[in-house]
Amino acid sequence: MSHTDGSQSLPSPDGFTYEAVGATREGHCPPDFNPLHVRSRIGEGTDVFERAAHAVRTWEMHRAMGVGIRASAPEAAPGVDVTVTLGGVIKAPCRVVWTMDEPRRKGWAYGTLPGHPECGEEAFVVDRTGDGTVWLTVTAFSRAAKWYARAGGAATRGLQHAYARRCGVVLRRLVEDPKG
């Protein structure tokens, strides 16, 4: 399904482990989920914006963070399946639910599939404000799905926030030095 702003989303929640598929687009956190919202300054200017958006769209930011990424396509697009592997042990299957491609905002979100330790959705959006400042915003809602995520409680949520903050640090480094 295409939207007038050039963004796309999947028409239904088939296969997802939660009902509110696409809710991160509006920043909505469904009841009984834990919200996450982390905004990081990346830099300034059109070139920084384009490099940051490309790094997010092509999984480069995630790979630079040291997580394993196996995706069914080279770029995020609705319906693309992605498995994130943490520490070579924890596998987190997801599917891209929407993308955004606007002149000043680009990004995407994926939702959890069966087997993911959490249940919910996470969005990565790069935007350029009127003064030219480039930001990465990581928005998510989640709740534990596996016993070890439930056992982690507040520590698990703390790790999620640390991961979102690290996304900003890594993306800033990538756009400052595109060669790595």
Coordinates of C-alpha atoms in Angstrom, one line a residue:
M1 CA 0.0 0.0 0.0
S2 CA 1.5 3.4 -1.0
H3 CA 0.8 6.7 0.7
T4 CA 0.7 10.2 -0.8
D5 CA 4.0 11.0 1.0
G6 CA 5.9 8.3 -0.9
S7 CA 5.9 5.9 2.1
Q8 CA 4.7 2.4 2.0
S9 CA 3.3 -0.1 4.5
L10 CA 2.0 -3.7 4.6
P11 CA -1.7 -4.1 4.4
S12 CA -2.1 -6.6 7.2
P13 CA -0.4 -8.0 10.3
D14 CA 0.0 -11.6 8.9
G15 CA 2.6 -13.5 10.7
F16 CA 3.5 -10.8 13.2
T17 CA 3.5 -11.4 17.0
Y18 CA 1.5 -8.3 17.8
E19 CA -1.7 -6.6 16.5
A20 CA -0.7 -2.9 16.2
V21 CA 1.4 -3.3 13.0
G22 CA 2.6 0.1 11.8
A23 CA 1.9 2.0 15.0
T24 CA 5.5 3.3 15.2
R25 CA 4.7 5.5 12.1
E26 CA 2.6 7.7 14.3
G27 CA 4.7 7.2 17.4
H28 CA 1.8 5.2 19.1
C29 CA 2.6 2.7 21.9
P30 CA -0.2 0.2 22.4
P31 CA -1.4 -0.7 25.9
D32 CA 0.7 -3.2 27.8
F33 CA 3.9 -2.4 25.8
N34 CA 7.0 -0.6 26.9
P35 CA 7.7 2.6 24.8
L36 CA 11.2 3.6 23.6
H37 CA 12.1 6.9 22.0
V38 CA 15.7 7.9 21.6
R39 CA 16.8 10.9 19.4
S40 CA 20.5 11.4 18.5
R41 CA 22.1 14.3 16.7
I42 CA 24.1 12.9 13.7
G43 CA 25.5 16.1 12.1
E44 CA 24.5 18.8 9.7
G45 CA 23.7 19.2 6.0
T46 CA 22.3 17.4 3.0
D47 CA 25.3 15.1 2.5
V48 CA 25.2 13.9 6.1
F49 CA 21.4 13.4 5.7
E50 CA 21.8 11.3 2.5
R51 CA 24.7 9.3 3.9
A52 CA 22.8 8.6 7.2
A53 CA 19.6 7.6 5.4
H54 CA 21.6 5.3 3.1
A55 CA 23.3 3.6 6.1
V56 CA 20.0 3.0 7.8
R57 CA 18.2 1.8 4.7
T58 CA 20.9 -0.7 3.7
W59 CA 21.5 -2.2 7.1
E60 CA 25.0 -0.6 7.2
M61 CA 24.3 1.0 10.5
H62 CA 23.2 -2.3 12.1
R63 CA 26.2 -4.2 10.7
A64 CA 28.6 -1.5 12.0
M65 CA 27.1 -2.1 15.4
G66 CA 28.4 -5.6 15.3
V67 CA 25.0 -7.4 15.1
G68 CA 24.4 -10.1 12.5
I69 CA 22.0 -9.1 9.8
R70 CA 20.4 -11.5 7.4
A71 CA 17.9 -9.8 5.1
S72 CA 15.9 -11.0 2.1
A73 CA 16.8 -7.8 0.2
P74 CA 19.7 -5.3 0.2
E75 CA 17.5 -2.5 1.4
A76 CA 14.6 -2.1 3.8
A77 CA 11.2 -2.3 2.0
P78 CA 7.8 -3.5 3.2
G79 CA 7.8 -7.3 3.4
V80 CA 11.5 -7.7 3.6
D81 CA 12.4 -10.4 6.2
V82 CA 15.3 -9.6 8.5
T83 CA 16.9 -11.7 11.2
V84 CA 19.1 -9.9 13.7
T85 CA 21.6 -12.1 15.5
L86 CA 23.0 -10.9 18.9
G87 CA 26.2 -12.4 20.2
G88 CA 25.9 -15.2 17.6
V89 CA 23.3 -16.8 19.7
I90 CA 20.1 -14.9 20.0
K91 CA 18.2 -14.8 16.7
A92 CA 15.5 -12.1 16.3
P93 CA 13.3 -12.6 13.2
C94 CA 11.5 -9.5 12.0
R95 CA 9.7 -8.1 8.9
V96 CA 9.8 -4.6 7.6
V97 CA 6.3 -3.1 8.0
W98 CA 6.7 0.4 6.5
T99 CA 9.2 2.7 4.9
M100 CA 9.4 6.4 4.6
D101 CA 11.0 8.4 1.8
E102 CA 10.3 12.1 2.1
P103 CA 12.6 15.0 1.2
R104 CA 13.5 15.5 4.9
R105 CA 12.6 12.2 6.5
K106 CA 13.7 8.7 5.5
G107 CA 13.5 5.5 7.4
W108 CA 11.6 2.3 8.1
A109 CA 10.3 0.0 10.8
Y110 CA 10.2 -3.7 11.4
G111 CA 7.9 -5.8 13.5
T112 CA 8.6 -9.0 15.4
L113 CA 7.9 -12.5 14.0
P114 CA 7.6 -15.8 15.9
G115 CA 10.9 -16.7 17.5
H116 CA 11.9 -13.2 18.4
P117 CA 12.7 -12.7 22.2
E118 CA 10.5 -9.6 22.2
C119 CA 7.1 -8.7 20.8
G120 CA 6.6 -5.4 19.1
E121 CA 8.0 -2.9 16.6
E122 CA 11.0 -0.7 16.1
A123 CA 11.5 2.3 13.7
F124 CA 14.7 4.0 12.5
V125 CA 14.1 7.4 11.0
V126 CA 16.7 9.9 9.8
D127 CA 15.4 13.5 9.5
R128 CA 16.8 16.9 8.6
T129 CA 15.3 19.9 10.4
G130 CA 14.9 23.4 9.0
D131 CA 18.3 24.5 10.3
G132 CA 20.0 21.5 8.5
T133 CA 20.6 19.4 11.6
V134 CA 20.4 15.7 11.0
W135 CA 18.9 13.4 13.6
L136 CA 18.3 9.7 14.0
T137 CA 15.2 8.8 16.0
V138 CA 14.7 5.2 17.2
T139 CA 11.1 4.6 18.3
A140 CA 9.8 1.3 19.5
F141 CA 7.2 -0.5 21.6
S142 CA 7.9 -3.9 23.0
R143 CA 7.2 -6.5 25.7
A144 CA 9.0 -9.8 26.5
A145 CA 8.0 -12.8 24.5
K146 CA 10.7 -15.3 25.6
W147 CA 11.3 -16.4 29.2
Y148 CA 14.8 -14.9 29.3
A149 CA 13.5 -11.5 28.1
R150 CA 10.9 -11.6 30.8
A151 CA 13.5 -12.6 33.4
G152 CA 15.6 -9.6 32.4
G153 CA 12.9 -7.2 33.3
A154 CA 14.1 -3.6 33.6
A155 CA 17.6 -4.7 32.6
T156 CA 16.3 -5.9 29.2
R157 CA 14.6 -2.5 28.7
G158 CA 17.9 -0.8 29.8
L159 CA 19.8 -2.8 27.1
Q160 CA 17.2 -1.7 24.5
H161 CA 17.7 1.9 25.4
A162 CA 21.5 1.5 25.3
Y163 CA 21.2 -0.2 21.8
A164 CA 19.1 2.8 20.5
R165 CA 21.7 5.3 21.9
R166 CA 24.5 3.2 20.3
C167 CA 22.7 3.4 16.9
G168 CA 23.1 7.2 17.0
V169 CA 26.8 6.9 18.0
V170 CA 27.6 4.4 15.3
L171 CA 25.6 6.3 12.6
R172 CA 27.4 9.6 13.5
R173 CA 30.7 7.8 13.1
L174 CA 29.7 6.3 9.7
V175 CA 28.7 9.6 8.2
E176 CA 31.8 11.4 9.6
D177 CA 34.1 8.8 8.0
P178 CA 32.2 7.1 5.2
K179 CA 35.2 4.8 4.6
G180 CA 34.8 3.3 8.1

